Each structure stands twice: as structure tokens, then as C-alpha cells.
Coordinates of C-alpha atoms and ligand atoms in Angstrom, one line a residue:
M1 CA -30.6 -21.4 -32.5
D2 CA -30.5 -19.0 -29.6
D3 CA -33.6 -17.2 -30.8
I4 CA -36.4 -16.7 -28.4
V5 CA -39.8 -16.9 -30.1
I6 CA -42.8 -15.5 -28.4
I7 CA -46.3 -16.5 -29.6
G8 CA -48.8 -13.8 -28.6
A9 CA -48.2 -10.0 -28.7
G10 CA -50.5 -9.1 -25.8
E11 CA -49.6 -7.7 -22.4
C12 CA -47.6 -10.8 -21.3
G13 CA -45.7 -11.5 -24.5
V14 CA -44.7 -7.8 -25.0
R15 CA -43.7 -7.5 -21.4
A16 CA -41.5 -10.6 -21.6
A17 CA -39.8 -9.4 -24.8
F18 CA -38.8 -6.1 -23.3
T19 CA -37.7 -7.7 -20.0
L20 CA -35.5 -10.1 -21.9
R21 CA -33.7 -7.2 -23.5
K22 CA -33.5 -5.3 -20.2
L23 CA -31.9 -8.4 -18.6
G24 CA -29.2 -8.4 -21.4
F25 CA -30.5 -11.2 -23.7
E26 CA -28.5 -10.6 -26.9
G27 CA -30.0 -13.1 -29.2
R28 CA -32.9 -12.6 -31.6
I29 CA -36.4 -12.1 -30.2
V30 CA -39.2 -12.8 -32.6
L31 CA -42.7 -11.8 -31.3
F32 CA -45.7 -13.1 -33.3
G33 CA -49.1 -11.5 -33.0
A34 CA -52.2 -12.4 -34.9
E35 CA -53.7 -8.9 -34.7
T36 CA -52.4 -6.2 -37.0
M37 CA -52.5 -3.3 -34.6
V38 CA -49.4 -2.3 -32.6
P39 CA -49.9 -4.3 -29.4
Y40 CA -52.3 -2.4 -27.1
E41 CA -53.8 -2.2 -23.7
R42 CA -57.1 -4.0 -23.4
P43 CA -58.5 -2.5 -20.1
P44 CA -59.7 0.7 -21.9
L45 CA -61.8 -1.2 -24.4
S46 CA -64.9 -1.7 -22.2
K47 CA -64.7 1.6 -20.3
A48 CA -65.4 4.3 -23.0
K49 CA -67.7 4.9 -25.9
A50 CA -64.7 5.8 -28.0
P51 CA -62.2 3.1 -27.0
E52 CA -58.7 4.4 -27.2
H53 CA -55.9 2.5 -29.0
K54 CA -53.3 2.7 -26.3
P55 CA -50.1 1.0 -27.4
I56 CA -48.2 -1.0 -24.8
A57 CA -45.1 0.3 -26.4
A58 CA -44.6 2.5 -29.5
R59 CA -43.6 0.8 -32.8
E60 CA -40.2 2.5 -32.5
A61 CA -39.6 1.1 -29.1
F62 CA -39.8 -2.4 -30.5
E63 CA -37.3 -1.4 -33.2
E64 CA -35.0 0.2 -30.7
A65 CA -35.1 -2.9 -28.5
Q66 CA -34.5 -5.0 -31.6
I67 CA -37.6 -7.0 -31.0
D68 CA -38.7 -8.5 -34.4
L69 CA -42.4 -7.8 -34.1
R70 CA -44.4 -9.8 -36.7
L71 CA -48.0 -8.6 -36.7
G72 CA -50.9 -10.2 -38.5
V73 CA -49.1 -13.5 -38.3
T74 CA -50.7 -16.6 -36.9
V75 CA -48.6 -19.5 -35.6
R76 CA -50.3 -22.7 -36.7
A77 CA -48.1 -25.4 -35.1
I78 CA -45.3 -26.0 -32.6
D79 CA -42.9 -28.9 -32.9
T80 CA -41.2 -29.3 -29.5
R81 CA -38.7 -31.9 -30.8
A82 CA -37.5 -30.1 -33.8
K83 CA -37.9 -26.8 -31.8
T84 CA -39.7 -25.0 -34.5
V85 CA -43.0 -23.1 -35.0
T86 CA -44.9 -23.2 -38.3
L87 CA -46.7 -20.1 -39.5
E88 CA -50.1 -20.0 -41.1
E89 CA -48.6 -19.5 -44.6
G90 CA -46.3 -22.5 -44.1
A91 CA -42.9 -21.0 -43.3
S92 CA -41.3 -22.4 -40.2
H93 CA -39.1 -20.7 -37.6
S94 CA -36.7 -22.4 -35.2
Y95 CA -36.3 -21.4 -31.5
G96 CA -33.9 -21.9 -28.7
K97 CA -36.6 -21.1 -26.2
L98 CA -40.3 -20.6 -26.8
L99 CA -42.9 -18.6 -24.8
I100 CA -46.5 -19.3 -25.4
A101 CA -48.5 -16.2 -24.4
T102 CA -51.6 -16.7 -26.4
G103 CA -54.1 -15.3 -23.9
A104 CA -57.7 -16.1 -23.8
R105 CA -60.8 -15.6 -26.0
A106 CA -64.4 -14.8 -25.3
R107 CA -66.4 -17.8 -24.4
L108 CA -69.7 -18.4 -26.2
F109 CA -72.3 -21.1 -25.5
P110 CA -74.1 -22.9 -28.3
G111 CA -76.6 -20.6 -29.9
M112 CA -74.8 -17.4 -29.0
D113 CA -72.9 -17.1 -32.2
D114 CA -74.8 -14.1 -33.4
C115 CA -74.2 -11.8 -30.5
L116 CA -71.2 -9.5 -30.0
T117 CA -68.3 -10.2 -27.7
L118 CA -65.4 -8.1 -26.5
R119 CA -61.8 -9.0 -26.6
T120 CA -60.1 -6.9 -29.3
H121 CA -60.0 -3.3 -30.2
E122 CA -62.0 -4.2 -33.3
D123 CA -64.7 -5.9 -31.2
A124 CA -64.9 -2.7 -29.0
E125 CA -65.4 -0.5 -32.1
T126 CA -68.2 -2.8 -33.4
I127 CA -69.9 -2.8 -30.0
M128 CA -69.6 0.9 -29.5
R129 CA -71.2 1.6 -32.9
H130 CA -74.4 0.1 -31.5
V131 CA -74.1 2.1 -28.2
E132 CA -76.3 5.1 -29.1
P133 CA -78.7 7.2 -27.1
A134 CA -82.0 5.3 -26.7
A135 CA -80.6 2.1 -28.3
T136 CA -81.7 -1.0 -26.4
I137 CA -78.7 -3.2 -25.4
G138 CA -79.0 -6.6 -23.9
I139 CA -75.9 -7.9 -22.1
V140 CA -75.7 -11.6 -21.2
G141 CA -73.4 -12.1 -18.2
G142 CA -72.9 -9.9 -15.1
G143 CA -69.2 -10.3 -14.8
F144 CA -66.6 -7.6 -15.5
I145 CA -67.1 -7.3 -19.2
G146 CA -70.9 -7.1 -18.9
L147 CA -70.9 -4.6 -16.1
E148 CA -68.2 -2.3 -17.5
L149 CA -70.0 -2.3 -20.8
A150 CA -73.3 -1.7 -19.0
A151 CA -71.9 1.4 -17.3
T152 CA -70.4 2.7 -20.6
A153 CA -73.6 2.1 -22.5
V154 CA -75.9 3.7 -19.9
K155 CA -73.7 6.7 -19.7
A156 CA -74.0 7.0 -23.5
G157 CA -77.8 7.1 -23.1
A158 CA -78.6 3.5 -24.0
D159 CA -81.3 1.5 -22.4
V160 CA -79.4 -1.4 -20.8
T161 CA -80.5 -4.8 -19.5
V162 CA -78.0 -7.2 -17.9
I163 CA -79.0 -10.9 -17.6
E164 CA -77.0 -12.9 -15.2
A165 CA -77.5 -16.7 -14.8
G166 CA -76.0 -16.8 -11.3
P167 CA -77.9 -15.7 -8.1
R168 CA -75.9 -12.4 -8.1
I169 CA -73.5 -10.4 -10.3
L170 CA -69.8 -10.8 -10.0
G171 CA -70.2 -14.3 -8.5
R172 CA -66.7 -15.4 -9.6
A173 CA -64.6 -12.5 -8.4
V174 CA -65.9 -10.7 -5.4
P175 CA -67.8 -11.4 -2.2
E176 CA -71.5 -10.7 -2.0
E177 CA -71.3 -7.5 0.0
I178 CA -69.2 -5.8 -2.7
A179 CA -71.3 -7.2 -5.5
R180 CA -74.4 -5.8 -3.8
L181 CA -73.0 -2.3 -3.8
V182 CA -72.1 -2.6 -7.5
H183 CA -75.6 -3.9 -8.2
E184 CA -77.2 -1.0 -6.4
R185 CA -75.2 1.5 -8.3
H186 CA -76.1 0.1 -11.7
A187 CA -79.8 0.0 -10.7
A188 CA -79.5 3.6 -9.6
E189 CA -78.0 4.5 -12.9
G190 CA -81.0 3.0 -14.7
V191 CA -79.6 -0.4 -15.7
T192 CA -82.1 -3.3 -15.5
L193 CA -80.4 -6.3 -13.8
L194 CA -81.9 -9.7 -14.0
T195 CA -80.2 -12.2 -11.8
G196 CA -80.8 -16.0 -11.3
T197 CA -82.0 -16.0 -14.9
G198 CA -80.5 -18.4 -17.4
V199 CA -80.9 -17.9 -21.1
E200 CA -82.6 -20.4 -23.3
T201 CA -81.8 -18.9 -26.7
V202 CA -79.8 -15.8 -27.6
R203 CA -80.2 -14.1 -30.9
A204 CA -78.4 -11.0 -32.3
T205 CA -81.3 -8.9 -31.3
G206 CA -83.2 -10.9 -28.6
V207 CA -83.0 -13.3 -25.8
T208 CA -85.4 -15.9 -24.5
L209 CA -84.9 -16.6 -20.8
S210 CA -85.1 -20.0 -19.3
D211 CA -88.3 -19.0 -17.6
G212 CA -89.9 -18.3 -21.0
R213 CA -89.7 -14.5 -20.9
E214 CA -88.8 -12.9 -24.2
F215 CA -86.8 -9.7 -24.7
C216 CA -86.0 -7.8 -27.9
F217 CA -83.0 -5.6 -28.1
D218 CA -81.3 -3.6 -30.8
K219 CA -78.2 -5.6 -30.0
V220 CA -77.1 -8.4 -27.7
I221 CA -73.6 -8.6 -26.2
A222 CA -72.3 -11.7 -24.4
G223 CA -69.8 -11.4 -21.6
V224 CA -70.1 -15.0 -20.2
G225 CA -66.4 -15.6 -19.5
A226 CA -63.1 -16.4 -21.2
L227 CA -61.4 -19.5 -22.4
P228 CA -57.6 -20.0 -22.5
N229 CA -56.1 -20.3 -26.0
T230 CA -54.5 -23.7 -25.6
A231 CA -55.1 -25.4 -29.0
L232 CA -51.5 -24.9 -30.2
A233 CA -50.1 -26.3 -26.9
E234 CA -52.5 -29.3 -27.0
D235 CA -51.7 -30.1 -30.6
A236 CA -48.0 -30.0 -29.6
G237 CA -48.6 -32.6 -26.9
L238 CA -48.0 -30.2 -24.0
D239 CA -49.9 -30.9 -20.7
V240 CA -53.1 -28.8 -20.7
E241 CA -55.7 -28.8 -18.1
N242 CA -57.8 -25.6 -17.9
G243 CA -54.7 -23.8 -19.2
I244 CA -51.2 -24.8 -20.3
V245 CA -49.8 -26.5 -17.2
V246 CA -46.6 -24.8 -16.0
D247 CA -44.4 -24.9 -12.9
G248 CA -43.4 -21.9 -10.7
S249 CA -41.0 -20.7 -13.4
F250 CA -43.7 -20.9 -16.1
Q251 CA -41.9 -23.8 -17.7
A252 CA -44.3 -26.1 -19.6
S253 CA -44.1 -29.8 -20.0
A254 CA -41.6 -29.8 -22.9
K255 CA -38.0 -28.6 -22.7
D256 CA -37.4 -24.9 -23.4
V257 CA -41.1 -24.2 -23.7
Y258 CA -42.7 -21.7 -21.4
A259 CA -46.3 -20.4 -21.1
A260 CA -47.5 -17.4 -19.2
G261 CA -50.5 -15.0 -18.8
D262 CA -54.2 -15.9 -19.3
C263 CA -53.4 -19.1 -21.2
C264 CA -51.5 -20.9 -18.4
R265 CA -52.3 -22.6 -15.2
F266 CA -49.5 -22.1 -12.6
P267 CA -49.0 -22.9 -8.9
W268 CA -49.7 -20.1 -6.6
R269 CA -49.0 -20.8 -2.9
G270 CA -49.2 -24.5 -3.8
T271 CA -52.6 -24.4 -5.6
P272 CA -52.8 -24.5 -9.4
V273 CA -54.6 -21.4 -10.7
R274 CA -55.4 -19.7 -13.9
L275 CA -55.8 -15.9 -13.8
E276 CA -57.4 -13.7 -16.3
S277 CA -56.0 -10.3 -15.5
W278 CA -54.0 -7.5 -17.0
K279 CA -51.7 -7.3 -13.9
A280 CA -51.0 -11.0 -13.8
A281 CA -50.1 -11.0 -17.5
Q282 CA -47.6 -8.2 -16.8
D283 CA -46.1 -9.8 -13.7
Q284 CA -45.9 -13.2 -15.4
G285 CA -44.3 -11.7 -18.5
T286 CA -41.6 -10.2 -16.4
H287 CA -41.1 -13.4 -14.3
V288 CA -41.0 -15.8 -17.3
A289 CA -38.4 -13.6 -19.0
E290 CA -36.3 -13.9 -15.8
A291 CA -36.8 -17.6 -15.8
M292 CA -35.8 -17.9 -19.4
M293 CA -32.6 -16.1 -18.5
G294 CA -31.9 -18.7 -15.8
T295 CA -33.3 -17.1 -12.6
L296 CA -35.2 -19.7 -10.6
A297 CA -37.1 -17.7 -8.0
P298 CA -40.7 -18.9 -7.3
Y299 CA -43.5 -16.6 -8.6
E300 CA -45.0 -14.9 -5.6
K301 CA -46.9 -11.9 -6.9
V302 CA -50.2 -11.4 -5.2
P303 CA -53.1 -11.6 -7.8
W304 CA -54.6 -8.1 -8.2
F305 CA -57.1 -6.6 -10.4
W306 CA -59.4 -3.6 -10.8
S307 CA -62.6 -2.5 -12.5
D308 CA -63.9 1.0 -13.1
Q309 CA -67.7 1.5 -13.4
Y310 CA -69.1 5.0 -13.3
D311 CA -67.0 6.9 -10.8
L312 CA -66.5 3.7 -8.7
T313 CA -63.3 1.8 -8.6
L314 CA -63.3 -1.8 -7.5
Q315 CA -60.0 -3.4 -6.6
V316 CA -59.2 -7.0 -5.5
A317 CA -56.0 -8.4 -4.0
G318 CA -55.5 -12.1 -3.5
L319 CA -58.0 -14.8 -4.3
F320 CA -61.2 -15.2 -2.3
D321 CA -61.8 -18.7 -1.1
P322 CA -65.3 -20.0 -0.2
R323 CA -63.8 -22.0 2.7
F324 CA -63.1 -18.8 4.7
Q325 CA -65.3 -16.3 6.4
T326 CA -65.6 -12.9 4.7
R327 CA -65.3 -10.0 7.1
S328 CA -66.2 -6.4 6.5
R329 CA -63.9 -3.5 7.4
G330 CA -66.8 -1.1 7.0
A331 CA -66.5 2.4 5.7
G332 CA -63.2 4.1 6.0
A333 CA -62.5 7.3 7.9
A334 CA -64.0 9.3 5.0
G335 CA -67.0 7.0 5.0
D336 CA -66.7 6.4 1.3
T337 CA -64.7 3.2 0.9
H338 CA -66.0 -0.2 1.7
I339 CA -63.6 -3.1 2.2
V340 CA -64.1 -6.8 2.8
F341 CA -61.4 -9.3 3.5
Q342 CA -60.8 -13.0 4.4
C343 CA -58.2 -14.5 6.7
D344 CA -57.5 -18.3 6.8
T345 CA -57.9 -20.3 9.9
A346 CA -54.4 -19.3 11.0
G347 CA -55.3 -15.6 10.7
K348 CA -53.3 -15.0 7.5
L349 CA -54.8 -12.6 5.1
V350 CA -56.1 -14.4 2.0
A351 CA -57.8 -11.7 0.0
A352 CA -59.3 -8.2 0.2
A353 CA -61.7 -6.2 -2.1
G354 CA -62.5 -2.5 -1.9
I355 CA -65.0 -0.3 -3.6
G356 CA -65.2 3.5 -3.6
P357 CA -63.4 6.5 -5.1
G358 CA -60.3 5.4 -7.0
N359 CA -57.6 7.0 -4.9
T360 CA -58.8 5.8 -1.5
V361 CA -59.5 2.3 -2.7
A362 CA -56.1 2.1 -4.4
K363 CA -54.2 3.2 -1.2
D364 CA -56.1 0.7 1.0
I365 CA -55.9 -2.3 -1.3
K366 CA -52.2 -1.6 -1.8
L367 CA -51.7 -2.1 1.9
F368 CA -53.8 -5.2 2.0
E369 CA -51.8 -6.5 -1.0
K370 CA -48.6 -6.0 1.1
L371 CA -50.2 -7.8 4.0
I372 CA -51.1 -10.8 1.9
E373 CA -47.5 -10.8 0.5
K374 CA -46.2 -10.9 4.1
N375 CA -48.2 -14.0 4.8
A376 CA -48.0 -13.5 8.5
P377 CA -50.9 -14.1 11.0
L378 CA -53.0 -11.0 12.0
D379 CA -55.9 -10.3 14.3
P380 CA -58.9 -10.4 12.0
D381 CA -61.1 -8.6 14.6
A382 CA -58.7 -5.7 14.7
L383 CA -58.4 -5.7 10.9
A384 CA -62.2 -5.4 10.7
D385 CA -62.2 -2.3 12.8
P386 CA -61.6 0.8 10.5
S387 CA -60.3 2.8 13.4
H388 CA -57.1 0.7 13.3
N389 CA -54.6 2.1 10.8
L390 CA -53.7 -0.5 8.2
K391 CA -50.0 0.6 8.3
T392 CA -49.7 -0.5 11.9
F393 CA -50.5 -4.1 10.8
L394 CA -47.8 -3.9 8.2
K395 CA -45.2 -2.7 10.7
A396 CA -46.2 -5.5 13.1
A397 CA -46.3 -8.3 10.4
Ligands
NAD1 P1 -66.5 -13.4 -16.1 O1 -66.2 -14.8 -15.9 O2 -65.9 -12.4 -15.2 O3 -68.1 -13.2 -16.0 C1 -69.0 -13.9 -16.7 C2 -70.4 -13.8 -16.1 O4 -71.3 -14.4 -17.0 C3 -70.5 -14.6 -14.8 O5 -71.1 -13.8 -13.8 C4 -71.4 -15.8 -15.1 O6 -72.2 -16.3 -14.0 C5 -72.2 -15.3 -16.2 N1 -72.8 -16.3 -17.1 C6 -72.2 -17.4 -17.6 N2 -73.0 -18.0 -18.4 C7 -74.1 -17.3 -18.5 C8 -75.3 -17.5 -19.2 N3 -75.5 -18.5 -20.0 N4 -76.3 -16.6 -19.1 C9 -76.1 -15.5 -18.2 N5 -75.0 -15.3 -17.5 C10 -74.0 -16.2 -17.7 O7 -66.2 -13.1 -17.6 P2 -66.4 -11.8 -18.5 O8 -67.1 -10.7 -17.7 O9 -67.0 -12.2 -19.8 O10 -64.9 -11.3 -18.8 C11 -64.1 -12.0 -19.7 C12 -62.7 -11.8 -19.4 O11 -62.3 -10.4 -19.5 C13 -62.3 -12.2 -18.0 O12 -61.0 -12.8 -18.2 C14 -62.2 -11.0 -17.3 O13 -61.3 -11.1 -16.1 C15 -61.7 -10.0 -18.3 N6 -62.0 -8.6 -17.9 C16 -61.4 -8.1 -16.9 C17 -61.7 -6.8 -16.5 C18 -61.1 -6.2 -15.3 O14 -60.2 -6.9 -14.7 N7 -61.5 -5.1 -14.9 C19 -62.7 -6.1 -17.2 C20 -63.2 -6.7 -18.3 C21 -62.9 -8.0 -18.6

């Protein structure tokens, strides 16, 4: 009865399983994953013509840690009273504590059923089979999936058109100034970007825009967002509202049931949020394991994510908030990194995004991340001036 059952063998579930062992959990850990491949990293899937299968941990590592990894197994139901999960083939399995780490799936709007989407390694292989020199590829959605795939496809010689319904690309994740730099780079690489253009109908090989224009492509890919996988939780009677509702310890609304990663909605600095990100899945996997072992510290990791397109790296720390003014820190000393940030009305840093060559962006955004973590008031005017060294703000905070 002390078994810990984890549903979902992605970044979060795997991280939680290994952390439980690291923290000395001696009971049985059963990790169910619907896919058959050894759990792998998803970030490489959109970034290369030949997507690498990069295991999160080797098969043997699961064996050494005595994690009972059950691949190709779908959990069909959870009974929170009996504390059991039922598998697709009918067998049931009892748990002492349960972690739901079912992640998210690609969203599709009605009529989009015939286009390709990207979530799994298999999806990436299918997409990349169509990414050939001179192939015409239509991508619906100018978010991270759409743009990373556009960069990969154009580098492979394809003729790429991105269709974004919003007034600009990356509307959800980054401020306009950064999105504009990304847009310009794609245009310079030969990608056709259509913004402010909804789609009326989408076929496997064509798109009709809401203004009536028709486009034919060899293949259409949709990257129009992700939806949390919450059906199991809903059927089990757990609170679900744009994600499985959890508290700061990732405890769901039934005893001994936890949820973490892309599928959950958790409080961050008092506001409920749902994050779709590799880093959050890792951080939450670690935190939920600690919580399952009895540690009750609040989750305070600053949201962080990155995207690579061409030789550009984009990194974001914190969550941009439309209520606050976005400031630019301009180009760094080398003139090659551009950073924007927001402070709240008290001068506390809320979020920062940087774009430029990988190393420089990573160093700067790391410092911004630490400043967000400190949650202390700063002088936004000084922060906007690139001649002020970021480290001095950290020392003062
Ligand atoms: P997204 O939400 O980032 O972007 C979707 C885009 O599609 C938005 O710009 C939206 O305005 C647009 N859109 C929505 N409906 C549309 C329509 N009918 N016609 C045209 N455009 C439409 O989602 P995504 O890019 O699909 O990514 C899916 C998931 O994968 C997300 O969870 C994302 O965070 C994750 N991901 C992350 C990274 C990264 O962190 N580097 C990279 C790839 C994917």
C-alpha cells in the first residue's frame, strides 16, 4: 500500500520518480507511460531535421533506481476512494500516493484533423519526412512550435509560410519588441509570415484564410497551442479548471493525489497559473517528490523557458503581465543581445526576455531570473541602462 504510482513518463513524472529515490523513498515506484519509447526529451523535436531520441535517463538507470517503468501502458481510470488506478487492459493497481503527470497534447480546432501536429517523437519523424528541399510547408500558428519548425524547415530548403491569427507572432509568450526581432529574422531567412490572419478551413494540403485567400501546400502543420491532459482527473472527480487544480505542494483535491507539470494549475506568487514548459516540468517533478516525502515548502521556482531558432536563442524568465510597462535594456555591451523587462508598480522585477547569441542571453537572463527570485524593489531606469552591470543589482537586492 506504500506504492507510489506515477501516471505519465514525461519530464515531470520521470524527474519525480528519480527524486523520490534520491530522497530515500524505499517503497515501490510504478511509472506508467503511454508511449513505447524510453522517456525522452521533447525540446529537440522541433529543432532539427533528424530529431534525436534523447532519453531523459537510460533504461538501465530506471532498473538501477528500481523504478518499475511500464511503457506502452495507458491508465484508463483513477478511483481516489479505493486508491487504485485501472489500466487499459483492465488490470488495476493500488497506490499509497498517486502523481498525475499526464502533460499536455496539441490543440486542434474543428476542421484541422487532417494536418500534422507535434508532440511526440513519432510526430516529429512524420513531420520531418515532409520537410524536403523545395517542399511547400504551411504552418498554422506563430507560437514556439510553429516558429521552431519554420526555422528547421527553411534551413532544410523548404518553402515555408507561417499563418498567425493574432496581430503578431509569439503573442502569448514575449513582448512585442522581442517578437519583432524574431519576425524580422524569419523574414530575412525567407519564411513568409502572415499575421492577423485567421484560418477558415485547413486541409492536409491547403488553407483557406478568413479573408478568402487560398493557399496550397505539400503539407500543413498546426501549432495552435496545447491542452492539458485532464480527462482522467475529471473522471475521478478531482477539481479541474484549465488544468488539475493543486496547492503549493502540488496536492490535488483528493487525499494522497498530486498533479504536476503541464497538466496542473498551481499557485505562483498567489496567482493560479498553468505552465507549458520543459523547465517547469522538471522543477515541479522535483518539488512534488519532496512534497510526497513530507516537505511542505512552497514552490517558488521562477518560470523560465527558451527557444532556439537559427543561431538565435530566446530566453524568458518570469511571466509578462499586460498590466505593467515593458522596458528595454537595449543592446548589451557587445551590441548583440536585446533584453526587455517589466517591473511592477513597487519596482519589483516581474519578467525579462532576451534574444541574441546563446551564451550571452543565458548569462544575462540567469541574472534577471535571480533578481526576480529576490523579489526586492529595483530602480527600473537604472536597470534599463545597459551600462549598469546586472550583478550590482543582485548585490544590492
Ligand atoms: P503557443 O500557444 O505557444 O502558440 C500558438 C500560436 O497559434 C499562438 O500564437 C496563437 O495566436 C496561434 N493560433 C491559435 N489559433 C490559431 C488559428 N486558428 N490560426 C492561426 N493561428 C492560431 O503553442 P504552440 O506553439 O502550438 O506550442 C505548443 C506547446 O509546445 C506549448 O506548450 C509550448 O510552450 C510548447 N513548446 C515550447 C517550446 C519552447 O519552450 N521552446 C518549443 C516548442 C513548443
